[in-house]
Tab-separated table of C-alpha atoms in Angstrom:
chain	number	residue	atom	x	y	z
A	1	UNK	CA	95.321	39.455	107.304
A	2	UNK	CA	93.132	41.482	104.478
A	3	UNK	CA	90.632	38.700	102.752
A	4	UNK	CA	91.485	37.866	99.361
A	5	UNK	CA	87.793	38.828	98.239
A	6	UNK	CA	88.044	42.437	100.002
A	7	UNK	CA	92.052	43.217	97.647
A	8	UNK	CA	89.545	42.128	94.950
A	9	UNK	CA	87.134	44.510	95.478
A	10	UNK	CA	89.843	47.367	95.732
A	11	UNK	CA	91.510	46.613	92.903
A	12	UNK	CA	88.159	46.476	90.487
A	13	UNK	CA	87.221	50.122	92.258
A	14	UNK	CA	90.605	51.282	91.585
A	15	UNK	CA	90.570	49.957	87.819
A	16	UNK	CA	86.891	51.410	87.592
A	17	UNK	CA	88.120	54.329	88.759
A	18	UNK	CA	90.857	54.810	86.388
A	19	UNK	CA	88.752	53.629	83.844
A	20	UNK	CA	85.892	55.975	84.611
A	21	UNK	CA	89.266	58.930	84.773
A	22	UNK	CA	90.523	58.265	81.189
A	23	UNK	CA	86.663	58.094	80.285
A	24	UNK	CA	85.691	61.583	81.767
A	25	UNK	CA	89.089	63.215	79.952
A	26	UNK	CA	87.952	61.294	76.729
A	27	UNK	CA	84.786	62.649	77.216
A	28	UNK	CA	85.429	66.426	77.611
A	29	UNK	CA	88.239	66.678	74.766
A	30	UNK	CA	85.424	65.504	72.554
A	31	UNK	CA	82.818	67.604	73.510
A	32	UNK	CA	85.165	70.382	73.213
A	33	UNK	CA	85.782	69.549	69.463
A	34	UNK	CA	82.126	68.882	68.899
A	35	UNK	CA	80.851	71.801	70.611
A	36	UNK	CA	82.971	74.519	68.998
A	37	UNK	CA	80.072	76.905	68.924
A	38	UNK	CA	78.845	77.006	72.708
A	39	UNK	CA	82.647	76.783	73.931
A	40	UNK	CA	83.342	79.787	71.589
A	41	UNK	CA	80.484	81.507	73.774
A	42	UNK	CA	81.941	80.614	76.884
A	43	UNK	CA	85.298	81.719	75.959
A	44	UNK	CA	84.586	84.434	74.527
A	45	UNK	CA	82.219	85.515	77.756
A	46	UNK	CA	85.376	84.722	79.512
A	47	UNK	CA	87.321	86.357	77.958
A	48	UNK	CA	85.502	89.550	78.179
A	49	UNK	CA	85.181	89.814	81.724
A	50	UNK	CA	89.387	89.050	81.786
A	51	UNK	CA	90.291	91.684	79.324
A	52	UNK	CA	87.622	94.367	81.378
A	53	UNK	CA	89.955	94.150	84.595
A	54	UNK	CA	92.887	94.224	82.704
A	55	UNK	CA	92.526	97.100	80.621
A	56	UNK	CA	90.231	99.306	83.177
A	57	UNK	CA	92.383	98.754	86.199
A	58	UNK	CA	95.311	99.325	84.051
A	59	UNK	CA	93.727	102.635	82.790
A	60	UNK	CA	92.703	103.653	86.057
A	61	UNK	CA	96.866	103.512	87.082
A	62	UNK	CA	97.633	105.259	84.686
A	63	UNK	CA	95.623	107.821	85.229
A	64	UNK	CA	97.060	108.138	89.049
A	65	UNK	CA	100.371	107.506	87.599
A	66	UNK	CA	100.047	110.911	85.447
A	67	UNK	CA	98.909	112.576	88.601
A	68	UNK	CA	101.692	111.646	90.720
A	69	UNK	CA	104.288	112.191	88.199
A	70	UNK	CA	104.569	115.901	88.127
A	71	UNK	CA	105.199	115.413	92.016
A	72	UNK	CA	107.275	112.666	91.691
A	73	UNK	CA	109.527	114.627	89.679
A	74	UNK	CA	110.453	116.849	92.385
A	75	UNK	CA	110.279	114.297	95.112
A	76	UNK	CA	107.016	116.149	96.627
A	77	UNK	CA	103.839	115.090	98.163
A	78	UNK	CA	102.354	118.643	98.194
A	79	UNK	CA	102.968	121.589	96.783
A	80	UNK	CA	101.373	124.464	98.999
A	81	UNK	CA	101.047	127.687	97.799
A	82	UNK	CA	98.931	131.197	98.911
A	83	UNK	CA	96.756	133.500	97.034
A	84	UNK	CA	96.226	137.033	97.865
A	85	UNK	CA	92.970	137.525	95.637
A	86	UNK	CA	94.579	140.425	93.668
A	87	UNK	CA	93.014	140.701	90.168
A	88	UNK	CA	95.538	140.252	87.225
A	89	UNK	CA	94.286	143.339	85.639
A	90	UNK	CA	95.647	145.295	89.080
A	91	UNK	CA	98.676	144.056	88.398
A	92	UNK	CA	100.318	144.852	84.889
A	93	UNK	CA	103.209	146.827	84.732
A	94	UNK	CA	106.251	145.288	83.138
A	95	UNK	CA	109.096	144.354	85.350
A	96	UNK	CA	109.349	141.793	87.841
A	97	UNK	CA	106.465	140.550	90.265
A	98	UNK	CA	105.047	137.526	91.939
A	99	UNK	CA	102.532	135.568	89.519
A	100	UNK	CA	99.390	136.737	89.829
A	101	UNK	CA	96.990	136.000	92.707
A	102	UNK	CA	99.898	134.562	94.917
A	103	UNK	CA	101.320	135.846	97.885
A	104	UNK	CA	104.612	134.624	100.219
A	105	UNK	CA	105.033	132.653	102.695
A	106	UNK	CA	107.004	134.006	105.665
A	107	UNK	CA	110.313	131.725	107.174
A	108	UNK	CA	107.867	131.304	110.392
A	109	UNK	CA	105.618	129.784	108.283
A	110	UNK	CA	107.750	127.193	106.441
A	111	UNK	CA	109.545	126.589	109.864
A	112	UNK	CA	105.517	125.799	111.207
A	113	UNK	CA	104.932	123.434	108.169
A	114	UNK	CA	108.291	121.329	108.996
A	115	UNK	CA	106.866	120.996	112.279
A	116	UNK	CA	103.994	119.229	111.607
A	117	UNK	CA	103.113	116.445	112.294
A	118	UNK	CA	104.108	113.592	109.608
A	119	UNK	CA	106.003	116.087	107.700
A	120	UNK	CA	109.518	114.988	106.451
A	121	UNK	CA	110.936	117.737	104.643
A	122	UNK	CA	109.745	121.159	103.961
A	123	UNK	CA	111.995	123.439	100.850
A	124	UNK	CA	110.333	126.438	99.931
A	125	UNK	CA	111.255	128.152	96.140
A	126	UNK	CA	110.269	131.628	95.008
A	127	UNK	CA	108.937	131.580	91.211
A	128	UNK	CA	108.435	135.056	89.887
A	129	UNK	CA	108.262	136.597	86.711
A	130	UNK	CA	109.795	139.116	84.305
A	131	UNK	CA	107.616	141.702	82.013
A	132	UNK	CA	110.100	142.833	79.413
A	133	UNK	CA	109.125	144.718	76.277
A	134	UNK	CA	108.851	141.690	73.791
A	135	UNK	CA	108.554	138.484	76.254
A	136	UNK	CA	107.692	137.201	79.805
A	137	UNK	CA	109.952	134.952	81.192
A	138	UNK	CA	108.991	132.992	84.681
A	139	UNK	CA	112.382	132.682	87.066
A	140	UNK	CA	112.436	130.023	89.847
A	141	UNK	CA	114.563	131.436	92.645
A	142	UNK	CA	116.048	127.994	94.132
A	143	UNK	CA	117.398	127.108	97.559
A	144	UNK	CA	120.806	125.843	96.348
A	145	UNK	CA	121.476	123.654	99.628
A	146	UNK	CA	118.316	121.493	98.963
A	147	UNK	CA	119.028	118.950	96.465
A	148	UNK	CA	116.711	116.320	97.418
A	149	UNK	CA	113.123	118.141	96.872
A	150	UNK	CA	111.717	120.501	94.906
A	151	UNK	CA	113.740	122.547	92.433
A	152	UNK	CA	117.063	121.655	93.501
A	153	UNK	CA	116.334	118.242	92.586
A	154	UNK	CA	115.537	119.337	89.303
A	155	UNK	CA	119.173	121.472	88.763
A	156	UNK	CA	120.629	117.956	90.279
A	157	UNK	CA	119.156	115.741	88.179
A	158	UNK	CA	118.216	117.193	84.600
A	159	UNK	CA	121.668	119.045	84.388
A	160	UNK	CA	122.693	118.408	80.445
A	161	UNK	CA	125.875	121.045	80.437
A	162	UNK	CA	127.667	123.283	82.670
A	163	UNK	CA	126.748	122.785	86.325
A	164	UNK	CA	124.119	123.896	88.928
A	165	UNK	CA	124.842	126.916	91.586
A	166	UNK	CA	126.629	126.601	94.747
A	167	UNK	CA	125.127	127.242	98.372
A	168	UNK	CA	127.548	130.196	98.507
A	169	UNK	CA	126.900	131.336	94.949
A	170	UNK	CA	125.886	134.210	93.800
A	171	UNK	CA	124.869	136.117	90.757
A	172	UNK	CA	124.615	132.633	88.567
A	173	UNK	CA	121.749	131.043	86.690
A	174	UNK	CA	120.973	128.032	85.030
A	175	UNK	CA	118.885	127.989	81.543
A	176	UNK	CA	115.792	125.650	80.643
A	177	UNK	CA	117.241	123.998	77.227
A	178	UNK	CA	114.572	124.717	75.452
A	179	UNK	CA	114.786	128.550	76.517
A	180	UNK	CA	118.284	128.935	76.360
A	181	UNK	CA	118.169	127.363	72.525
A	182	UNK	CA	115.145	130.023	71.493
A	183	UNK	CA	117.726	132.720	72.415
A	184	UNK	CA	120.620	131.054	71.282
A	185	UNK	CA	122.392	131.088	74.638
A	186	UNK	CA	125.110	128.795	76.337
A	187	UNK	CA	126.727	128.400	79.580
A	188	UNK	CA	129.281	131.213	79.884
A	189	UNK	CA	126.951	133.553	78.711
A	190	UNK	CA	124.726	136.351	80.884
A	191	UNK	CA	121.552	136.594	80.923
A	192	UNK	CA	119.003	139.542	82.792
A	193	UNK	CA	116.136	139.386	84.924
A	194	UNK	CA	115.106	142.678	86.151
A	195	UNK	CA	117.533	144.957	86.388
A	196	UNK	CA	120.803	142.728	87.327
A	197	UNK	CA	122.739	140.094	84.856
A	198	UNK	CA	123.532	136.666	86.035
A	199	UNK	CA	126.048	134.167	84.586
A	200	UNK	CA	124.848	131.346	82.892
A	201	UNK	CA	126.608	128.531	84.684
A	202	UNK	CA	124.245	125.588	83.514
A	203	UNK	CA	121.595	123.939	80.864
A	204	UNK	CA	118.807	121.871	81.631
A	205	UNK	CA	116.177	119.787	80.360
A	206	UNK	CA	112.621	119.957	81.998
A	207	UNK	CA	111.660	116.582	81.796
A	208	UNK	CA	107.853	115.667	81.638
A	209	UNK	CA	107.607	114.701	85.042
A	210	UNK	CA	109.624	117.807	86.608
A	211	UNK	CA	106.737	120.372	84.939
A	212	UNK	CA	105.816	121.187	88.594
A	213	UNK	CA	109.455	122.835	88.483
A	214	UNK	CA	109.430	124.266	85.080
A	215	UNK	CA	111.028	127.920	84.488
A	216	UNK	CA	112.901	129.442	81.947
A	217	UNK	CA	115.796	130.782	84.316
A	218	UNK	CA	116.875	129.140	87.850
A	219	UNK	CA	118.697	131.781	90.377
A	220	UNK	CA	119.929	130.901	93.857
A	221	UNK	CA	116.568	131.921	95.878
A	222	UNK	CA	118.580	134.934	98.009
A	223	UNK	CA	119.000	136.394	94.341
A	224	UNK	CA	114.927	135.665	93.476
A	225	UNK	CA	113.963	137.384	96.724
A	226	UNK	CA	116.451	140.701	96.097
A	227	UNK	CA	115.091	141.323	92.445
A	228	UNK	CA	111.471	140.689	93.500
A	229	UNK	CA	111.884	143.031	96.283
A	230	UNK	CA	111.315	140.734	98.895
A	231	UNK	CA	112.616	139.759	102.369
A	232	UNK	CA	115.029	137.177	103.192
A	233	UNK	CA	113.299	133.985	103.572
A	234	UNK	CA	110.021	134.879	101.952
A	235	UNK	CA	109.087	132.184	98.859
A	236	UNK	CA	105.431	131.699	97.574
A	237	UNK	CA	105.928	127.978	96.856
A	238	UNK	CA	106.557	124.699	99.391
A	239	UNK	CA	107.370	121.811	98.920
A	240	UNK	CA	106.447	118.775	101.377
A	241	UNK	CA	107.405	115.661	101.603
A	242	UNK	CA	105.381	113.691	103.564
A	243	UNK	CA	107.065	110.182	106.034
A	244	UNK	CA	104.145	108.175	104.552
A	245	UNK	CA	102.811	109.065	101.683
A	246	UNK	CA	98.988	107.437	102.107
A	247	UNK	CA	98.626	110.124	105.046
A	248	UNK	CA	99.134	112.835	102.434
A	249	UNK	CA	95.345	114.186	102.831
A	250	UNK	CA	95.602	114.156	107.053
A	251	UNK	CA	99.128	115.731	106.820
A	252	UNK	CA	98.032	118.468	104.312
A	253	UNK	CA	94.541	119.130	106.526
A	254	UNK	CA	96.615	119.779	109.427
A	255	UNK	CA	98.738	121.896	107.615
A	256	UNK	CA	96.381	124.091	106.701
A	257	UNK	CA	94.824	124.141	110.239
A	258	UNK	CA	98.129	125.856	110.987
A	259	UNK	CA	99.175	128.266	108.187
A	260	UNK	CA	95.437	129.152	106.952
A	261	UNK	CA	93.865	129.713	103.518
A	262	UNK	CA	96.454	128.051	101.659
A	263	UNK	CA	96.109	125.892	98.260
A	264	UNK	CA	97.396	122.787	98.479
A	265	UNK	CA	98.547	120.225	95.000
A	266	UNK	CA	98.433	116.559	96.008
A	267	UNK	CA	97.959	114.010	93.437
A	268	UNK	CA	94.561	113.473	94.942
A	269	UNK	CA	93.671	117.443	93.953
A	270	UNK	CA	95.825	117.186	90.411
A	271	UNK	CA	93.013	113.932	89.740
A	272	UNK	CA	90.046	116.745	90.373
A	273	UNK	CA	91.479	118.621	87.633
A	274	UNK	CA	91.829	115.974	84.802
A	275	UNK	CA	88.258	115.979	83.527
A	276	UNK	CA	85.319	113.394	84.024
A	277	UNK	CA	86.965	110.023	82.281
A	278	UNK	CA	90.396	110.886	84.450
A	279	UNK	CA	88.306	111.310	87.937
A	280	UNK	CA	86.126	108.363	86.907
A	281	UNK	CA	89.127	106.121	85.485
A	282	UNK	CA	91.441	107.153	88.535
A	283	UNK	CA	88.548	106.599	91.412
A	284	UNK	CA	86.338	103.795	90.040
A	285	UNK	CA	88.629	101.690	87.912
A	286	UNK	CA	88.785	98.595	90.038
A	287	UNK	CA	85.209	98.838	90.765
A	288	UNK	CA	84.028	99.030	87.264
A	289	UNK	CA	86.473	96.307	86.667
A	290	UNK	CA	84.974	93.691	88.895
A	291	UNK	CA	81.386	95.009	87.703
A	292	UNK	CA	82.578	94.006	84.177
A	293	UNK	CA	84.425	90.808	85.086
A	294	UNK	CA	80.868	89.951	86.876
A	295	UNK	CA	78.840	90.773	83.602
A	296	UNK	CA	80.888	88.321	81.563
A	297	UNK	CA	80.716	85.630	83.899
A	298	UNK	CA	77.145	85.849	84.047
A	299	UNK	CA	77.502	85.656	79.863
A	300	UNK	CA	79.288	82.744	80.469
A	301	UNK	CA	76.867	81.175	83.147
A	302	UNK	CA	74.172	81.508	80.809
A	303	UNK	CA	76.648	79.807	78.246
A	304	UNK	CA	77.098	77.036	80.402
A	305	UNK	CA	73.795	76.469	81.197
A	306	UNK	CA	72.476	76.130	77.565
A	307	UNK	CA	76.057	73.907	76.762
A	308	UNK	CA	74.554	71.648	80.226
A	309	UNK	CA	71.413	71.774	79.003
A	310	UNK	CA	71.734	70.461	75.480
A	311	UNK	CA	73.088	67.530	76.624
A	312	UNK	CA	70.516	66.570	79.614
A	313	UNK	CA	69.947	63.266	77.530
A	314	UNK	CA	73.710	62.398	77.551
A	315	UNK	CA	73.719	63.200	81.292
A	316	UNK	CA	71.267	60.534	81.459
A	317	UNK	CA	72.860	57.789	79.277
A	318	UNK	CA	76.533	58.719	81.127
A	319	UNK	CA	74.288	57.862	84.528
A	320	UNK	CA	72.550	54.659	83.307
A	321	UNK	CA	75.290	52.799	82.359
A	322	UNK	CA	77.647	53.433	85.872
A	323	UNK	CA	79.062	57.219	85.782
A	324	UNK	CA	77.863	58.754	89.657
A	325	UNK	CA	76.596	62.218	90.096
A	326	UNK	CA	80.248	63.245	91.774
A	327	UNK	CA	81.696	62.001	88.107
A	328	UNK	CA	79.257	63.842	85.764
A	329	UNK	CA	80.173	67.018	87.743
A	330	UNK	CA	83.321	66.264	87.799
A	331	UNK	CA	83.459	66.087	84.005
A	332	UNK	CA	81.596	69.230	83.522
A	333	UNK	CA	83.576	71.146	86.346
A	334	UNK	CA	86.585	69.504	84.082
A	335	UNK	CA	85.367	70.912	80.699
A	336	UNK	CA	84.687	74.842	82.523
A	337	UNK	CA	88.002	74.701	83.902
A	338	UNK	CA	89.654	74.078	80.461
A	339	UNK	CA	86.857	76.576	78.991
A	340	UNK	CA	87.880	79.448	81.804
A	341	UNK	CA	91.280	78.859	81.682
A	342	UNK	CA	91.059	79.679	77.545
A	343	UNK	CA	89.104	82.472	78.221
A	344	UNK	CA	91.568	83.732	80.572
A	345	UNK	CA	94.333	83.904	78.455
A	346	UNK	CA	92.145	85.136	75.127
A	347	UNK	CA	91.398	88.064	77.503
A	348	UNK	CA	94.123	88.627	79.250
A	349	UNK	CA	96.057	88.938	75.540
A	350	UNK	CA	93.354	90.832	74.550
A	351	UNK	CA	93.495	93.682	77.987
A	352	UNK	CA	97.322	93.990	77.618
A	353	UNK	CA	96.790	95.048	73.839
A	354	UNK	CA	93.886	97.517	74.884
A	355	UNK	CA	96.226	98.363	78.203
A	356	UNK	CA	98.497	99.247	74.794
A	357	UNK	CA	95.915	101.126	72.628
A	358	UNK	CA	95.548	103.514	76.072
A	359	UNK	CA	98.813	104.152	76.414
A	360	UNK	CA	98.524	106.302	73.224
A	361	UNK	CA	95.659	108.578	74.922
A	362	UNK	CA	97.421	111.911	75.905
A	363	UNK	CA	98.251	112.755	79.186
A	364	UNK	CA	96.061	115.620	80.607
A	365	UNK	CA	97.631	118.982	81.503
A	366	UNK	CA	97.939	119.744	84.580
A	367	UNK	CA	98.730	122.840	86.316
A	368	UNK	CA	101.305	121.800	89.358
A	369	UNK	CA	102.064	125.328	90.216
A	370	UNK	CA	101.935	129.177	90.000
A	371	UNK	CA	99.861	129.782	86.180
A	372	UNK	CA	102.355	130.484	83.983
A	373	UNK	CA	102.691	133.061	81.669
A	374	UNK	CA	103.044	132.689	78.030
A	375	UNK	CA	106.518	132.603	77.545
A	376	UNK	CA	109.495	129.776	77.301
A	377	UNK	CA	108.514	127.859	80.371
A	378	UNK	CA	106.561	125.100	78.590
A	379	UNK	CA	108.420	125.043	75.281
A	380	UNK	CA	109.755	121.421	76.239
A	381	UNK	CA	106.938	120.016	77.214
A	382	UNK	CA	105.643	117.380	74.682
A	383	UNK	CA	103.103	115.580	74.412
A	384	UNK	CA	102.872	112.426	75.902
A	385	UNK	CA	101.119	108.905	75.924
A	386	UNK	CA	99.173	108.260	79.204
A	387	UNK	CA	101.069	105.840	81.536
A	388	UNK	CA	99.566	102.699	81.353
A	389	UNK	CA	101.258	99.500	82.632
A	390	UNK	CA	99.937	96.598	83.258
A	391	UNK	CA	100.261	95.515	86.630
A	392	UNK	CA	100.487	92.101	88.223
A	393	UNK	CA	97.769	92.319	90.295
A	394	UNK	CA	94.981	92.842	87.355
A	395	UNK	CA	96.720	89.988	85.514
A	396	UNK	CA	96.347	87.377	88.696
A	397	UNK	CA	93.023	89.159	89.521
A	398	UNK	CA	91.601	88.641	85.931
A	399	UNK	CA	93.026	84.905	85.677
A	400	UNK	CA	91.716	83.944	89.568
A	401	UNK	CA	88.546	85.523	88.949
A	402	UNK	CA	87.722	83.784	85.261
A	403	UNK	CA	88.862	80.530	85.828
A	404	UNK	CA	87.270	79.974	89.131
A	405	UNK	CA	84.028	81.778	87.935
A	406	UNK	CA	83.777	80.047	85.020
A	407	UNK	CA	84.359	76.622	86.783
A	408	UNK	CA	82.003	77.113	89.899
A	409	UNK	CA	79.494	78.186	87.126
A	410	UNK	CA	79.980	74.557	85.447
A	411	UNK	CA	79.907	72.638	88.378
A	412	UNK	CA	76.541	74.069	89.292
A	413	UNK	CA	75.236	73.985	86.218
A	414	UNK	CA	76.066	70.463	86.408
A	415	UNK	CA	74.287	69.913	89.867
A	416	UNK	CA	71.324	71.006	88.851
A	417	UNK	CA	71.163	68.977	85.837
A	418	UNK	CA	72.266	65.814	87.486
A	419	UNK	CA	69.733	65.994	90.656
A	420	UNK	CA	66.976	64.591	87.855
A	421	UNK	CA	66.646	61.090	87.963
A	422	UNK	CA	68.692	59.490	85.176
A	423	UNK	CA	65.157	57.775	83.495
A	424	UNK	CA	63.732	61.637	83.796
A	425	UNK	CA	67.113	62.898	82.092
A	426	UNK	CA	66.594	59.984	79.348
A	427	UNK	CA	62.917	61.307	78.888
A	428	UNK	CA	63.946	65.171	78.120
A	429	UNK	CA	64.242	66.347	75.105
């Protein structure tokens, strides 16, 4: 049986406590309204160090994103092509010839790069070009039969009238929109590359992200190879597909163990090419994320630490008459939390409207394939806003890493200021 006395004594403790509960809360919502200018500091520390990981990581995708898109569009990890080290000015009679500085790759040698190791699917494509008297036009020479990577994909997907080629077909082409429009052409018409006419059978639209496709005229690739003068089988481009993409780099190293001096496009290369902010943004963007996120929760430790300090003589008076060290923290740790959790959401608003404002940066250019020559080839391309998104990730990462940051800084803040003796906090000034 529990001693009237002792239910006594845990009744007043739990009334002091609640008492002591409602006083802390009444406490911090009016130092909050009373201390406007330090708690705009902390915020606003906050804040910063929230809106740094939200817009840099967020730039630093979309930077990656704009690499990976021109492979994305044909379904490709790497494209690998060849060069042969010929000089453009050796090669410059009109007619039809491989783009400069590229040779082919043999059937042997596409058969060896499907049978390496991590490889999924290998489609090679034959791009070539035209010298006529007024224009160059580039022809892709595709393998009809392989819809689900490289070109083919393209004539399966971006179709926008007629149809694509047949595996059996022969003597047909398919017209870039943007081409066929220039030359006022439609399906039904013929058009000529080299010496032989093909029927125009199709229009499509080069999207942005199928550049690393992009040719004025698409022939089956037993066509390409005839009017280039090459054997069956030969093509100068490959496309890979790779089982898991993260081993692109160890897939694409053995790869060229095998075939030789090759050149190889992997997202990884196409960020190389995309200048010093794209290569920084791209590699470093997390990293200089967190280094930000750190810098503003040091503003707001220092924040916190004057806001603590000012009130060392309320520390003591809160102490004197009953409040215990665990409370005063408590209080503190209270009014941080409500400070970081603010600051979080000023700078989270505030990173998803700069993760906006980057959006409108252009995309860089980058060269997925064979240089082209001046022509029709890029006439659809447009340009475009770098793809920034805000992921979910950065948003948790900036709201985890403010609000506890900001609250372990006023806790300790508040330990150190409450291990004085409550007479020696009355005595500062």
């Amino acid at each position: 049986m529990t001693p009237a006395g002792g239910a006594g004594t845990r009744e007043r403790a739990g009334a002091g406590g609640s008492a002591r509960a409602i006083g802390m809360r009444t406490y911090v919502r009016s130092q909050l309204r009373h201390r406007g200018r330090r708690a705009f500091a902390v915020v606003g520390a906050v804040a910063l160090g929230a809106a740094l990981i939200v817009a840099l990581t967020s730039l630093g995708a979309g930077f990656r994103e704009a690499a990976r898109a021109p492979l994305a569009g044909v379904a490709a990890d790497v494209i690998l092509t060849r060069p042969d080290g010929a000089a453009p000015s050796q090669q410059t009679a009109r007619g039809v010839r491989l783009p400069f500085g590229l040779s082919t790759f043999s059937p042997a040698d596409v058969a060896e790069v499907r049978s390496v190791g991590g490889v999924s699917v290998a489609v090679g494509s034959l791009q070539i070009w035209d010298f006529g008297p007024r224009s160059t036009i580039t022809v892709a020479g595709v393998d009809p039969s392989q819809r689900e990577v490289g070109p083919g994909r393209v004539l399966a997907r971006d179709l926008v009238k007629g149809r694509a080629f047949t595996a059996r077909e022969r003597g047909v082409a398919v017209l870039d929109q943007h081409y066929a429009a220039f030359y006022d052409m439609k399906v039904g018409d013929r058009v000529k590359v080299g010496p032989r006419e093909f029927a125009v059978v199709g229009i499509l639209e080069v999207r942005d992200s199928s550049q690393a496709a992009a040719a004025n005229i698409y022939v089956p690739l037993a066509d390409a190879q005839q009017v280039a003068g090459l054997k069956a089988g030969e093509v100068n481009q490959v496309h890979v597909q790779v089982g898991n993409s993260s081993d692109t780099e160890e897939v694409t190293g053995r790869i060229t163990d095998r075939l030789g001096t090759v050149s190889a496009i992997t997202p990884d290369s196409l960020v190389q090419i995309m200048g010093a902010v794209g290569r920084i943004s791209a590699r470093f963007s997390t990293i200089a994320a967190l280094v930000g996120a750190v810098g503003g929760l040091l503003l707001s430790w220092t924040a916190l630490r004057g806001l603590v300090a000012e009130r060392i003589r309320e520390i003591g008076v809160l102490m004197a008459v009953g409040w215990r060290r665990r409370d005063v923290v408590r209080a503190f740790g209270l009014e941080a939390l409500v400070l970081g959790l603010t600051g979080a959401a000023v700078g989270i608003v505030v990173g998803i409207g700069l993760a906006g404002l980057l959006s409108y940066l252009p995309t860089p250019e980058i060269v997925t394939g064979p240089p082209g020559a001046e022509g029709h080839a890029a006439a659809g391309a447009e340009d475009t806003g770098l793809p920034v998104s805000v992921g979910l990730t950065a948003l948790l990462t900036a709201a985890l890493t403010s609000v506890v940051g900001a609250t372990a800084a006023g806790v300790l803040a508040a330990r150190r200021a409450t291990a004085l003796k409550p007479a020696l906090n009355l005595m500062s000034s």
